Short mmCIF file of C-alpha atoms in Angstrom, two decimals:
data_model
loop_
_atom_site.label_atom_id
_atom_site.label_comp_id
_atom_site.label_asym_id
_atom_site.label_seq_id
_atom_site.Cartn_x
_atom_site.Cartn_y
_atom_site.Cartn_z
CA UNK A 1 -8.08 -8.39 -7.09
CA UNK A 2 -5.43 -5.19 -7.71
CA UNK A 3 -4.18 -3.13 -4.95
CA UNK A 4 -4.23 0.93 -4.93
CA UNK A 5 -1.25 2.19 -3.11
CA UNK A 6 -2.26 5.69 -1.67
CA UNK A 7 0.80 6.64 -0.33
CA UNK A 8 4.64 6.34 -2.68
CA UNK A 9 7.17 8.36 -2.89
CA UNK A 10 9.66 6.86 -5.93
CA UNK A 11 13.27 6.86 -6.77
CA UNK A 12 12.82 10.34 -9.41
CA UNK A 13 14.86 12.92 -10.07
CA UNK A 14 13.68 15.74 -7.83
CA UNK A 15 12.16 12.77 -5.02
CA UNK A 16 15.86 10.83 -5.05
CA UNK A 17 16.43 14.08 -2.78
CA UNK A 18 14.33 11.71 -0.42
CA UNK A 19 16.89 9.23 -0.76
CA UNK A 20 19.93 10.56 0.43
CA UNK A 21 21.94 9.04 3.34
CA UNK A 22 19.98 10.61 6.12
CA UNK A 23 17.04 10.18 5.55
CA UNK A 24 17.83 6.20 4.42
CA UNK A 25 18.98 5.68 7.70
CA UNK A 26 15.44 6.92 9.37
CA UNK A 27 14.16 4.61 6.76
CA UNK A 28 16.04 1.64 8.00
CA UNK A 29 14.99 2.45 12.15
CA UNK A 30 11.32 1.84 10.12
CA UNK A 31 11.61 -0.82 8.25
CA UNK A 32 13.34 -2.57 11.31
CA UNK A 33 11.21 -1.20 13.92
CA UNK A 34 7.37 -0.83 12.81
CA UNK A 35 7.68 -4.01 10.65
CA UNK A 36 10.74 -5.95 12.02
CA UNK A 37 12.08 -6.34 8.54
CA UNK A 38 15.26 -6.37 7.04
CA UNK A 39 16.44 -2.67 5.18
CA UNK A 40 16.95 -4.17 1.75
CA UNK A 41 15.03 -3.33 -1.77
CA UNK A 42 14.66 -0.67 -3.80
CA UNK A 43 14.14 1.72 -0.58
CA UNK A 44 18.07 1.31 0.16
CA UNK A 45 19.32 0.92 -3.62
CA UNK A 46 17.32 3.88 -4.62
CA UNK A 47 16.97 1.54 -7.76
CA UNK A 48 14.26 2.96 -9.88
CA UNK A 49 13.68 -0.36 -11.99
CA UNK A 50 13.78 -2.21 -8.53
CA UNK A 51 11.13 -0.39 -7.30
CA UNK A 52 8.61 -0.97 -10.20
CA UNK A 53 9.88 -4.38 -9.77
CA UNK A 54 8.00 -4.36 -6.42
CA UNK A 55 5.20 -2.78 -6.93
CA UNK A 56 4.58 -5.79 -9.90
CA UNK A 57 5.42 -8.42 -7.57
CA UNK A 58 3.01 -6.59 -4.90
CA UNK A 59 0.20 -6.26 -7.39
CA UNK A 60 0.03 -2.62 -7.08
CA UNK A 61 -2.40 -1.48 -9.83
CA UNK A 62 -2.03 2.62 -9.10
CA UNK A 63 -0.35 4.48 -7.23
CA UNK A 64 -0.79 7.57 -5.55
CA UNK A 65 2.71 9.79 -5.18
CA UNK A 66 1.88 13.23 -3.36
CA UNK A 67 4.03 16.20 -4.29
CA UNK A 68 6.07 17.21 -1.24
CA UNK A 69 7.18 20.91 0.10
CA UNK A 70 10.38 20.39 2.51
CA UNK A 71 12.54 18.79 0.45
CA UNK A 72 12.20 20.13 -3.04
CA UNK A 73 10.17 17.85 -4.59
CA UNK A 74 8.90 19.01 -8.85
CA UNK A 75 5.34 18.54 -9.62
CA UNK A 76 6.19 18.78 -12.96
CA UNK A 77 8.40 15.77 -12.22
CA UNK A 78 6.27 13.83 -10.66
CA UNK A 79 3.74 14.21 -13.77
CA UNK A 80 6.22 13.47 -16.21
CA UNK A 81 6.82 10.28 -14.21
CA UNK A 82 3.11 9.85 -14.73
CA UNK A 83 2.85 10.21 -18.23
CA UNK A 84 5.53 8.07 -18.42
CA UNK A 85 3.55 4.87 -17.18
CA UNK A 86 0.12 5.84 -17.81
CA UNK A 87 -2.79 4.32 -15.38
CA UNK A 88 -0.02 3.63 -12.89
CA UNK A 89 0.56 6.57 -11.17
CA UNK A 90 -1.92 9.07 -10.11
CA UNK A 91 -0.37 12.32 -8.69
CA UNK A 92 -1.35 14.61 -5.88
CA UNK A 93 0.72 17.61 -6.67
CA UNK A 94 2.23 19.84 -3.53
CA UNK A 95 1.46 23.14 -2.61
CA UNK A 96 1.79 25.62 0.26
CA UNK A 97 -1.04 26.92 1.39
CA UNK A 98 0.42 29.82 2.61
CA UNK A 99 1.09 31.37 -0.49
CA UNK A 100 -1.93 32.61 -1.12
CA UNK A 101 -2.85 33.57 -4.85
CA UNK A 102 -0.13 31.33 -5.68
CA UNK A 103 -1.26 28.07 -4.15
CA UNK A 104 -4.69 28.99 -5.76
CA UNK A 105 -2.68 29.22 -9.01
CA UNK A 106 -1.09 25.37 -8.54
CA UNK A 107 -4.21 24.43 -8.14
CA UNK A 108 -5.63 25.30 -11.43
CA UNK A 109 -2.69 24.45 -13.17
CA UNK A 110 -2.17 21.32 -11.92
CA UNK A 111 -5.70 20.20 -11.18
CA UNK A 112 -8.54 21.68 -12.42
CA UNK A 113 -6.28 22.36 -15.72
CA UNK A 114 -4.01 19.27 -15.58
CA UNK A 115 -4.14 15.80 -14.58
CA UNK A 116 -3.65 15.68 -10.98
CA UNK A 117 -6.55 13.97 -8.80
CA UNK A 118 -6.11 15.93 -5.38
CA UNK A 119 -3.66 18.26 -3.37
CA UNK A 120 -1.31 17.13 -0.90
CA UNK A 121 -0.18 20.04 1.79
CA UNK A 122 1.97 19.90 4.58
CA UNK A 123 0.91 22.30 6.99
CA UNK A 124 3.12 21.20 10.03
CA UNK A 125 6.25 21.10 8.00
CA UNK A 126 6.09 24.57 6.46
CA UNK A 127 9.08 27.30 7.32
CA UNK A 128 6.51 29.28 9.42
CA UNK A 129 6.05 27.82 12.54
CA UNK A 130 3.91 26.54 13.98
CA UNK A 131 1.08 26.50 11.66
CA UNK A 132 -1.71 24.37 12.63
CA UNK A 133 -4.02 22.77 9.73
CA UNK A 134 -6.81 25.08 11.12
CA UNK A 135 -4.81 28.20 10.21
CA UNK A 136 -7.29 30.76 8.87
CA UNK A 137 -4.43 31.42 6.12
CA UNK A 138 -4.92 27.90 4.72
CA UNK A 139 -8.89 28.45 4.69
CA UNK A 140 -8.70 29.96 0.92
CA UNK A 141 -7.07 26.81 -0.69
CA UNK A 142 -9.60 24.68 1.36
CA UNK A 143 -12.72 25.91 -0.03
CA UNK A 144 -11.27 26.04 -3.48
CA UNK A 145 -10.66 22.50 -3.13
CA UNK A 146 -14.23 21.46 -1.58
CA UNK A 147 -15.80 24.21 -4.41
CA UNK A 148 -13.93 21.98 -7.50
CA UNK A 149 -14.93 18.79 -5.71
CA UNK A 150 -11.01 18.30 -5.46
CA UNK A 151 -9.50 15.85 -2.51
CA UNK A 152 -7.34 17.03 -0.40
CA UNK A 153 -3.79 14.42 1.27
CA UNK A 154 -2.58 15.52 4.96
CA UNK A 155 0.96 14.70 6.10
CA UNK A 156 -0.08 14.20 9.53
CA UNK A 157 1.69 12.10 12.43
CA UNK A 158 3.99 13.48 15.15
CA UNK A 159 7.16 13.50 12.71
CA UNK A 160 5.52 15.73 10.31
CA UNK A 161 4.44 18.50 13.01
CA UNK A 162 6.91 20.87 14.55
CA UNK A 163 6.11 20.09 18.34
CA UNK A 164 4.45 17.35 20.12
CA UNK A 165 0.54 19.07 19.97
CA UNK A 166 -1.33 17.09 21.78
CA UNK A 167 -4.44 19.27 20.49
CA UNK A 168 -3.82 18.60 16.78
CA UNK A 169 -6.19 16.32 16.05
CA UNK A 170 -8.66 18.53 17.34
CA UNK A 171 -7.30 20.62 14.34
CA UNK A 172 -8.36 18.15 11.58
CA UNK A 173 -12.09 18.02 13.01
CA UNK A 174 -11.96 21.55 13.00
CA UNK A 175 -11.81 21.80 9.22
CA UNK A 176 -13.77 18.72 8.51
CA UNK A 177 -16.58 20.63 10.22
CA UNK A 178 -15.83 23.76 8.88
CA UNK A 179 -15.93 22.33 5.11
CA UNK A 180 -18.12 19.33 5.24
CA UNK A 181 -18.18 18.96 1.16
CA UNK A 182 -13.97 18.63 1.59
CA UNK A 183 -12.40 14.81 1.53
CA UNK A 184 -9.63 14.51 3.39
CA UNK A 185 -7.24 12.17 3.50
CA UNK A 186 -5.30 12.25 6.49
CA UNK A 187 -1.82 10.44 5.45
CA UNK A 188 0.34 8.63 8.46
CA UNK A 189 -3.62 8.37 9.78
CA UNK A 190 -2.63 11.13 12.65
CA UNK A 191 -0.33 8.31 14.79
CA UNK A 192 0.41 8.56 17.38
CA UNK A 193 -3.09 10.08 17.93
CA UNK A 194 -4.39 6.65 16.89
CA UNK A 195 -7.97 6.56 18.61
CA UNK A 196 -8.49 9.91 18.41
CA UNK A 197 -7.95 9.89 14.89
CA UNK A 198 -10.20 7.20 14.17
CA UNK A 199 -13.18 8.76 16.60
CA UNK A 200 -12.68 11.26 13.88
CA UNK A 201 -13.00 9.86 10.34
CA UNK A 202 -16.37 7.82 12.42
CA UNK A 203 -17.89 11.13 13.31
CA UNK A 204 -17.38 13.27 10.03
CA UNK A 205 -17.97 11.71 6.98
CA UNK A 206 -15.88 13.89 4.76
CA UNK A 207 -12.19 11.79 7.04
CA UNK A 208 -10.72 9.32 5.70
CA UNK A 209 -7.55 7.47 6.81
CA UNK A 210 -4.06 5.99 5.38
CA UNK A 211 -2.16 5.05 8.26
CA UNK A 212 0.25 3.38 6.15
CA UNK A 213 3.64 2.39 7.59
CA UNK A 214 2.16 2.65 10.97
CA UNK A 215 -0.73 0.38 10.86
CA UNK A 216 2.25 -2.83 10.45
CA UNK A 217 3.41 -4.27 13.53
CA UNK A 218 4.55 -1.29 15.70
CA UNK A 219 2.72 0.12 18.64
CA UNK A 220 -0.61 1.67 17.84
CA UNK A 221 -1.51 -0.84 14.73
CA UNK A 222 -3.81 -3.10 16.57
CA UNK A 223 -6.34 0.37 16.96
CA UNK A 224 -6.14 0.96 12.81
CA UNK A 225 -6.98 -2.78 12.01
CA UNK A 226 -9.68 -2.88 14.63
CA UNK A 227 -11.11 0.37 12.78
CA UNK A 228 -10.89 -1.41 9.61
CA UNK A 229 -12.77 -4.75 10.34
CA UNK A 230 -15.72 -2.46 12.55
CA UNK A 231 -16.53 1.63 12.08
CA UNK A 232 -13.86 2.28 9.53
CA UNK A 233 -14.81 -0.12 6.85
CA UNK A 234 -15.45 2.23 4.14
CA UNK A 235 -12.88 4.71 5.13
CA UNK A 236 -9.47 3.18 6.09
CA UNK A 237 -7.05 3.43 2.67
CA UNK A 238 -4.07 1.28 2.15
CA UNK A 239 -1.04 2.90 1.60
CA UNK A 240 2.62 1.53 2.10
CA UNK A 241 4.41 4.97 2.60
CA UNK A 242 7.01 4.02 0.55
CA UNK A 243 10.12 4.47 1.25
CA UNK A 244 9.72 4.22 5.15
CA UNK A 245 8.06 0.93 4.19
CA UNK A 246 8.87 -1.75 1.70
CA UNK A 247 6.44 -2.03 -0.90
CA UNK A 248 6.31 -5.67 -0.51
CA UNK A 249 6.34 -6.54 2.93
CA UNK A 250 3.57 -4.06 3.55
CA UNK A 251 0.93 -5.38 1.07
CA UNK A 252 1.49 -8.49 2.60
CA UNK A 253 0.87 -7.27 6.02
CA UNK A 254 -2.29 -5.80 4.74
CA UNK A 255 -3.56 -9.31 2.78
CA UNK A 256 -2.14 -12.02 5.69
CA UNK A 257 -1.93 -10.40 9.30
CA UNK A 258 -5.17 -7.92 9.25
CA UNK A 259 -7.26 -10.91 9.55
CA UNK A 260 -9.67 -8.83 7.13
CA UNK A 261 -12.41 -11.02 5.72
CA UNK A 262 -12.34 -10.77 1.55
CA UNK A 263 -15.30 -7.85 1.53
CA UNK A 264 -13.17 -5.58 4.11
CA UNK A 265 -10.04 -6.64 2.61
CA UNK A 266 -10.79 -5.31 -1.06
CA UNK A 267 -12.55 -2.03 0.56
CA UNK A 268 -8.88 -1.00 2.45
CA UNK A 269 -6.76 -2.67 -0.45
CA UNK A 270 -8.84 -1.09 -3.45
CA UNK A 271 -12.56 -0.14 -3.41
CA UNK A 272 -12.34 3.24 -1.06
CA UNK A 273 -9.50 4.59 -2.29
CA UNK A 274 -11.22 3.80 -6.15
CA UNK A 275 -14.53 5.51 -5.40
CA UNK A 276 -12.87 9.22 -3.56
CA UNK A 277 -10.50 8.79 -6.93
CA UNK A 278 -13.65 8.34 -9.33
CA UNK A 279 -12.08 5.05 -10.64
#
């Protein structure tokens, strides 16, 4: 069985902005803290060739690459990479939902009339502080995505928000309720509000969780694992969050440490993602 990794940030062109000495220090903390493993491989060297080899060894059949705004990632770079590796990389281009018509035009350009499979946003990291996920200035983007059956990936954890806002899970529930036919993929699983976001995904048919690095060996991981075994078998999606976590070790943890039966393992590692991506 192949694997779909739903959150990968590759060391390629403008994404090398994410592999500076500063960010690699953060990656090291994640590798050694959340996974309790050594910081090594392409995450530490920023070697693209090594990155591809790691995907192959881990059995990653397809990888979803989200665009990012705050580190100046070029959407065009991502589509160029996808063209170089047909059927390997799936692009969710970044749009800034606060940009009004420009954001709507980007959806037309990159998804409706392009090769993108969804849209990535990071309202919690917007230059305008603070920007809630249910800020009505974002609604035009949500409406357009819902109307055109385009999935939305939200970067959401305490590290992707301007402050420690304990009310933020309510914001996710609010937009899931206001746009019931909008597929919402919560990258980072909304950590550390694990139970709150598991509850939202259980209640709202349109919310999916990609808990990625936070569902490995760190605090809160057991909540996501228990949910995958029980109430969220169809709603938990595998993602490594590379380079915050190593590709091979992260996949191995889900395959061999989560304790999933074979049917559920196939859903988490491939089928749940494939459904959203219409594969």
